[in-house]
Coordinates of C-alpha atoms (C1' of nucleotides) in Angstrom, one line a residue:
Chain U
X1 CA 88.0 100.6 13.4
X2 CA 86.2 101.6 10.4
X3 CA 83.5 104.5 10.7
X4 CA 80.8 103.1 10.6
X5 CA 78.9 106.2 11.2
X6 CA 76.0 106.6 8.3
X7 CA 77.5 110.1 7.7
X8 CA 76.7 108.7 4.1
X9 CA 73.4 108.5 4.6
X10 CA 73.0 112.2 5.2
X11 CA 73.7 113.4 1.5
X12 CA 71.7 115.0 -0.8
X13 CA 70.4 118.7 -0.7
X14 CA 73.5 120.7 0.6
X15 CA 71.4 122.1 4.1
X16 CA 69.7 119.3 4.4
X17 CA 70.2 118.0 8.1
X18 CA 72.7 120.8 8.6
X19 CA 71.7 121.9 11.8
X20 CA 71.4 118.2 12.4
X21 CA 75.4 117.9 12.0
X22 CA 75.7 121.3 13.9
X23 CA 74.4 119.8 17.4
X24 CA 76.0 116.5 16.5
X25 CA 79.1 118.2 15.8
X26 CA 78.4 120.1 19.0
X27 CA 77.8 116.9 21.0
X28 CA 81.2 115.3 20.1
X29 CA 83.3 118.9 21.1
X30 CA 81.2 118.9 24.4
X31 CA 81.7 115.6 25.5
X32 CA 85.4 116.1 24.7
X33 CA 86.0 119.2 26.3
X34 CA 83.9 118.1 29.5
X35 CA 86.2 115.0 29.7
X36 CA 89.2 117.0 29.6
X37 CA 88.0 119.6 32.1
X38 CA 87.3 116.5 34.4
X39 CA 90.8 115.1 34.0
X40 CA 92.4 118.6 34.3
X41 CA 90.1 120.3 36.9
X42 CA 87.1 119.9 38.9
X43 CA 84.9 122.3 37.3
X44 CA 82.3 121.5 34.7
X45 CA 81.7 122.9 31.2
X46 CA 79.5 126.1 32.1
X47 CA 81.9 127.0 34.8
X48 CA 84.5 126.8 32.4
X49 CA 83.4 129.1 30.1
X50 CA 82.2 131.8 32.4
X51 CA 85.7 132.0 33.9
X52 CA 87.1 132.3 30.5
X53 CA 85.1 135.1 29.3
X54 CA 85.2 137.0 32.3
X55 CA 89.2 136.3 32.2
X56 CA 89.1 137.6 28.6
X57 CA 86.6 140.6 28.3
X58 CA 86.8 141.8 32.1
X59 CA 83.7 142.9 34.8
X60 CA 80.5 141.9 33.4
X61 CA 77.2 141.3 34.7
X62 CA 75.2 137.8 34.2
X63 CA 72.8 139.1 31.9
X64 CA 75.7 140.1 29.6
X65 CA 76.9 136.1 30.3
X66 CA 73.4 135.0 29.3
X67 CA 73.5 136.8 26.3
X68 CA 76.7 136.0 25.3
X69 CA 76.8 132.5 26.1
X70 CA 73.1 132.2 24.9
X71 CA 72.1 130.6 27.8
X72 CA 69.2 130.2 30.4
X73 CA 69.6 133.1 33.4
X74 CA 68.1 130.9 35.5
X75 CA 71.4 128.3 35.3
X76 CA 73.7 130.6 34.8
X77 CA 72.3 131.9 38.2
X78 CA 73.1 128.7 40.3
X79 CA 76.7 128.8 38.4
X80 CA 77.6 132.2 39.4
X81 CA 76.3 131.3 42.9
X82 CA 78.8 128.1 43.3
X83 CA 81.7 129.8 41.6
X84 CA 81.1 132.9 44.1
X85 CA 80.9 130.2 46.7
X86 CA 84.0 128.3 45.6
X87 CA 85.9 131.9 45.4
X88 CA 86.8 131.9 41.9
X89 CA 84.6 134.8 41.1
X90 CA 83.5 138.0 43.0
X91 CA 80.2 139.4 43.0
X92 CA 79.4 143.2 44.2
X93 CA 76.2 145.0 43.2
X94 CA 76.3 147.7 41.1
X95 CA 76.4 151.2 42.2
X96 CA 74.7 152.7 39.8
X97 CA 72.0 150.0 38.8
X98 CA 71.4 147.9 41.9
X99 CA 69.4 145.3 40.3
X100 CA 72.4 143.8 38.7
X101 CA 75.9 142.9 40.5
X102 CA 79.4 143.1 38.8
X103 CA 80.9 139.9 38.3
X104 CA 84.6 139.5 38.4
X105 CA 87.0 136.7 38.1
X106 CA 89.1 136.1 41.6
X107 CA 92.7 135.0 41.6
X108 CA 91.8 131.9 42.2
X109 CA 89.9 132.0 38.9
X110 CA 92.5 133.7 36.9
X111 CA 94.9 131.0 38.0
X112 CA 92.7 128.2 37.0
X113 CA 92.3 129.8 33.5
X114 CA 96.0 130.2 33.4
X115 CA 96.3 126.2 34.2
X116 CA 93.9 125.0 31.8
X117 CA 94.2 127.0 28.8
X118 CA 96.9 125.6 27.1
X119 CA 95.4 122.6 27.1
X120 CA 92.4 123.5 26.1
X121 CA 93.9 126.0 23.1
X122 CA 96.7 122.3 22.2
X123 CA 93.2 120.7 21.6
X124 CA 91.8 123.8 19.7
X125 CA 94.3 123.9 17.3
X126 CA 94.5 119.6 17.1
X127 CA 90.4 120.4 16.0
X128 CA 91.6 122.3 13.2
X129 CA 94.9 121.3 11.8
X130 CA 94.6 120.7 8.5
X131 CA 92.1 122.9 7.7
X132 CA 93.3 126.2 5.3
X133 CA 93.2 129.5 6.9
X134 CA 90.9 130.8 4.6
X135 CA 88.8 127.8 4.8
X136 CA 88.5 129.0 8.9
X137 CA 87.5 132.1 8.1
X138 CA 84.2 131.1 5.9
X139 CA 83.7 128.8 8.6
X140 CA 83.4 131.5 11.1
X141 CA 82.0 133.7 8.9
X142 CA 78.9 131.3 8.0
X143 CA 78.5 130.5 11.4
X144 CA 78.2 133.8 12.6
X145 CA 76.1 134.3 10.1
X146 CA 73.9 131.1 11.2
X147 CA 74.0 132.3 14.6
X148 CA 72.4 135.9 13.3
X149 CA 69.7 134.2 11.7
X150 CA 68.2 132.4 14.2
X151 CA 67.3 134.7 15.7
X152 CA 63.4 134.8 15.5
X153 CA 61.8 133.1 17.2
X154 CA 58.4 134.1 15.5
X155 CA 55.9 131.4 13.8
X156 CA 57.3 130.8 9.9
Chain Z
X1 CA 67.2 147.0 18.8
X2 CA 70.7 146.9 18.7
X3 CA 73.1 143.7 19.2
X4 CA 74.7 144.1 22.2
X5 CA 76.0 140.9 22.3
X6 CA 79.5 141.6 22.9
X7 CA 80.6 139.5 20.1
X8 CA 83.5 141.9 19.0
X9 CA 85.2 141.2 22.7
X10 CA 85.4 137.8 21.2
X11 CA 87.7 139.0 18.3
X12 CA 91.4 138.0 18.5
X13 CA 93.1 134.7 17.5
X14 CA 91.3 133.0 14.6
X15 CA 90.2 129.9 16.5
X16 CA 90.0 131.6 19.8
X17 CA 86.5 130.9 21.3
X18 CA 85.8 128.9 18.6
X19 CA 84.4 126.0 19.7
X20 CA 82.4 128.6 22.4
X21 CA 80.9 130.0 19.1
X22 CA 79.2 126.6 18.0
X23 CA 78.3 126.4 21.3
X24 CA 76.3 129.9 21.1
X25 CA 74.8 129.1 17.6
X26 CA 74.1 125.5 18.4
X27 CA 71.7 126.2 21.8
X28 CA 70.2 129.2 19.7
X29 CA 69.3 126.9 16.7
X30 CA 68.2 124.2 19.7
X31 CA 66.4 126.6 21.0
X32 CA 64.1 127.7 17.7
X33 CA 63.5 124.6 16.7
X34 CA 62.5 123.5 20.2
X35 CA 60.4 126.4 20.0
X36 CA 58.4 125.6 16.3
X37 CA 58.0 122.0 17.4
X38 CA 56.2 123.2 20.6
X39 CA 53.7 125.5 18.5
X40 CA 53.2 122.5 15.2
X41 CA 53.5 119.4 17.4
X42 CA 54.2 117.5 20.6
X43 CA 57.1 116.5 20.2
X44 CA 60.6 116.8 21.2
X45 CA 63.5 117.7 19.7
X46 CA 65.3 114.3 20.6
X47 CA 61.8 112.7 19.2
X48 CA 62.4 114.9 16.0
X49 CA 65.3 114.3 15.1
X50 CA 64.7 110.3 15.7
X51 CA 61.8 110.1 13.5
X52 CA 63.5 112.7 11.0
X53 CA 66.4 110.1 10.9
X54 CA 64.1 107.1 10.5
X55 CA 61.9 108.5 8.0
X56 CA 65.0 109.4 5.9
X57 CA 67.5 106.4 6.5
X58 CA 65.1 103.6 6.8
X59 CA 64.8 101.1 9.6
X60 CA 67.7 100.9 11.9
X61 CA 68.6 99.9 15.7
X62 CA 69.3 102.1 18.8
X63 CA 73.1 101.8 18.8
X64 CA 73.1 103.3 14.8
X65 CA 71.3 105.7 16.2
X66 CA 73.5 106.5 19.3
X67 CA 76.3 107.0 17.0
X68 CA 74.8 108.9 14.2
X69 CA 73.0 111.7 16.8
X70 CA 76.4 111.3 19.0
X71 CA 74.3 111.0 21.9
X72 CA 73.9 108.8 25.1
X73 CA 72.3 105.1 24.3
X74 CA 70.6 105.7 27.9
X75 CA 68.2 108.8 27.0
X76 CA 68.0 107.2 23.3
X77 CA 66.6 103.8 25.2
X78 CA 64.2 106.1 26.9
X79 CA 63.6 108.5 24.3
X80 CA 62.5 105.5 21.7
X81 CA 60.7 103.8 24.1
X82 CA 58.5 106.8 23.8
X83 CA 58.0 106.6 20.8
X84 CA 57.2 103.3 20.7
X85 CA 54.2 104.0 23.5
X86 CA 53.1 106.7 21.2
X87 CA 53.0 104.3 18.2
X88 CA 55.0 106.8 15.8
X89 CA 57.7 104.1 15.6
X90 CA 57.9 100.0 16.2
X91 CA 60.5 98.0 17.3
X92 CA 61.3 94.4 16.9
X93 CA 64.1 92.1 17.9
X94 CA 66.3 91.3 14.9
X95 CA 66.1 87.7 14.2
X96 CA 70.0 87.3 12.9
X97 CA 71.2 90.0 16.3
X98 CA 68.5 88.9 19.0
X99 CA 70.5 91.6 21.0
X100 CA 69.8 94.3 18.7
X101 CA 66.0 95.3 17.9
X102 CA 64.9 97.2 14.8
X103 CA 63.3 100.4 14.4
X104 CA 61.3 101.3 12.4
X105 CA 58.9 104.4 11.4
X106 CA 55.4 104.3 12.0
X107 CA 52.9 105.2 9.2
X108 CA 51.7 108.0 12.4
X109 CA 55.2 108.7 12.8
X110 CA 55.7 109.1 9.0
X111 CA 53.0 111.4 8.7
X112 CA 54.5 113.8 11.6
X113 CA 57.2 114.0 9.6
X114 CA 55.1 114.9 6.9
X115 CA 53.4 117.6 8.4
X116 CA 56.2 119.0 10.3
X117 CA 59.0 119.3 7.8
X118 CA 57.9 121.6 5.4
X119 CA 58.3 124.1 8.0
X120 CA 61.6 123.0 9.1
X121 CA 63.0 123.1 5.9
X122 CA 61.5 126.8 5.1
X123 CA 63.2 128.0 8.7
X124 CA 66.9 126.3 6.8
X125 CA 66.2 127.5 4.1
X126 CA 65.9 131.2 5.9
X127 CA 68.8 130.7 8.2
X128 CA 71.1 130.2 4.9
X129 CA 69.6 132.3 2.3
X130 CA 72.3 135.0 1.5
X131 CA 74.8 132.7 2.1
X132 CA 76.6 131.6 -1.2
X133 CA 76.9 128.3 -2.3
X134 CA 80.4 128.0 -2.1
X135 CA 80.6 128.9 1.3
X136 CA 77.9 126.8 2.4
X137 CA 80.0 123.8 1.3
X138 CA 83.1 124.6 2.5
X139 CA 81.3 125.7 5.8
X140 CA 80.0 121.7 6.0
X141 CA 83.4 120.1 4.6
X142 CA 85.6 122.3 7.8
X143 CA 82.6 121.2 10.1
X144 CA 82.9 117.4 9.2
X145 CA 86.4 117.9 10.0
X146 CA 85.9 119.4 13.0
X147 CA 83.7 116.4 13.6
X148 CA 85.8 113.9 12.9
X149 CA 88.8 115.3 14.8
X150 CA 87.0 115.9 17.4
X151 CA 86.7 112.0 18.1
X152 CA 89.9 111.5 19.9
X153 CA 89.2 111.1 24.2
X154 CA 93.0 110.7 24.8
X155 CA 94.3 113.1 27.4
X156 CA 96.3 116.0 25.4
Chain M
dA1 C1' 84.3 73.8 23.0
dG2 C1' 85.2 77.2 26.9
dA3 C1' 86.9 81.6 28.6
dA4 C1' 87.4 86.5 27.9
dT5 C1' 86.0 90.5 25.5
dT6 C1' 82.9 93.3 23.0
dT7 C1' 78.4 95.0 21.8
dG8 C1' 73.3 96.3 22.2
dG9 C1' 70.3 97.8 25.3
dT10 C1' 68.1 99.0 30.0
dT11 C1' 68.1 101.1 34.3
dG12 C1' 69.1 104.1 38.5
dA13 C1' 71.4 108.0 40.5
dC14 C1' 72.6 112.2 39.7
dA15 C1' 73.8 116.7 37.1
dT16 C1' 72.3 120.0 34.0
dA17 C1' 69.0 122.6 31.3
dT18 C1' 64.5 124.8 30.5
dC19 C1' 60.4 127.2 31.5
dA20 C1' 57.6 130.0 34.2
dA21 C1' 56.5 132.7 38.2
dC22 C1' 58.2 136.0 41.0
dT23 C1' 60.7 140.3 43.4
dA24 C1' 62.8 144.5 43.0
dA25 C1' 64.8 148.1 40.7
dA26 C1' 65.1 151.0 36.5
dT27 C1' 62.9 153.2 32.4
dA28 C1' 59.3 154.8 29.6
dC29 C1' 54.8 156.9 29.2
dT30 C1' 51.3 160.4 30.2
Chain C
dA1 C1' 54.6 162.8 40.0
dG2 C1' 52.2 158.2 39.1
dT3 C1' 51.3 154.3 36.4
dA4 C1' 52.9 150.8 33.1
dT5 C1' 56.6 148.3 31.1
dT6 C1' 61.1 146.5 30.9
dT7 C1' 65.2 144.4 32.9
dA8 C1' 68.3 141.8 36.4
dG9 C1' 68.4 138.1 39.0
dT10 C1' 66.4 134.2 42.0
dT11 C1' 63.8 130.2 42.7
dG12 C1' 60.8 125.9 42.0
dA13 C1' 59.1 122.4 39.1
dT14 C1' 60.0 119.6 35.6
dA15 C1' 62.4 117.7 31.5
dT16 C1' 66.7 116.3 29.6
dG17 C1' 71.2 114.7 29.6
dT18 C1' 75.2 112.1 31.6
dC19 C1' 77.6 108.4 33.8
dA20 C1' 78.1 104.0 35.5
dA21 C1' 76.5 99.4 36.6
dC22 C1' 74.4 95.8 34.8
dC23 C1' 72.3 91.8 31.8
dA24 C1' 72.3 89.1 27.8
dA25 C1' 73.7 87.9 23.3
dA26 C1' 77.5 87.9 20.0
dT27 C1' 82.3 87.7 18.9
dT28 C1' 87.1 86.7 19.6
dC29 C1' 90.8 84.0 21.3
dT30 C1' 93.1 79.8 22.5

DNA sequence: AGAATTTGGTTGACATATCAACTAAATACT
DNA sequence: AGTATTTAGTTGATATGTCAACCAAATTCT
């Protein structure tokens, strides 16, 4: 099966359509994460993430998710709600600010990490075998550099 | 104000959370350019990046599209259909393929384009400046890998 | 040629994402 | 203290995205 993908087409000035292959890139790593997630688990991509952060970095509140993840409060929300529900995660209000409420991963949670990482860390490094160390690092390093930038969301 | 975005939790392993970081950069860059193409126009970003495509590539048919933008021929349909109500693009059945029909930019279409990507470019062009060269390319070359290895649905 | 498979596109049902409005608590301002 | 502003989180309305079923035309296989 030949690609047949036009990935040709997109030459010429180096940033042209850059962002362009970002989300496309993006697209293809979603898709193939979600399918995996649905063969391995029964929770979805969001879900997935928010129990791997708060397995990695601890207690945290959903505002800290929304800024991490840089997503919408409102979704993350209805997530937190149904992993609460399902009794992967914990949620107690805080003592000291009541507005916001500690989140923190359950057993449950921690075990479902524990059973899906490996799988998902055997398809991490499959994504970048091949590619030099140093290479990696720029990557990264441009990225987070991309992700600094935009930033603003003024008017050019 | 200061970045309390927690991204040093995410140190560690090189590639740990690495795919979550595309993730993060890709809905912020989503959610920027969403933003400009509210203000300049009224169009979406699926819309954009159709009529960007068109305008650069020439005509072409749904399915091309599908695979270039790695997204679902099902909001595409709708998505150009659209389009085609709005006049920016036309479509026609392919006389050699009469299951295939091809798109084409509109002159209205053409002249969206027009208007709108001078200020698309300018927000690139800001999002990279004090980025080197070199890094830029070998920030796209490790992306197009990523891209291409990330085509493989098998189960791990 | 005829059957089986693949491909291009449409549609419906459903899940997810986005935006805006809102409540309540905390902070900042005077 | 008292008002104004900001922040955390929830909710509803609506837009977008995803999956699967489906039709029709093309291609492959024999």
């Amino acid at each position: 099966m030949s690609d047949t993908n036009g990935k040709e087409l997109l030459a010429g000035h180096l940033t042209s359509f850059m962002t362009f292959r970002l989300a496309r890139a993006h697209n293809k790593l979603n898709a193939q994460i979600s399918h995996y997630l649905r063969i391995y688990s029964d929770i979805g991509l969001v879900d997935w993430r928010v129990l791997r952060l708060l397995e990695a970095m601890g207690d945290t509140t959903m505002s800290q998710l929304s800024r991490l993840l840089q997503m919408d409060k409102g979704q993350l929300s209805r997530k937190i709600r149904g992993l609460v529900e399902r009794k992967l995660v914990t949620s107690r209000v805080d003592q000291v600010d009541s507005r916001q409420q500690i989140l923190r991963i359950d057993e449950a949670g921690r075990q479902l990490v524990r059973d899906i990482l490996p799988k998902v860390q055997e398809r991490q490094r499959l994504l970048v075998e091949g590619i030099s160390q140093a290479d990696l690092e720029v990557f990264l390093e441009v990225l987070a550099k991309i992700d600094a930038a935009s930033e603003t969301r003024d008017p050019l």
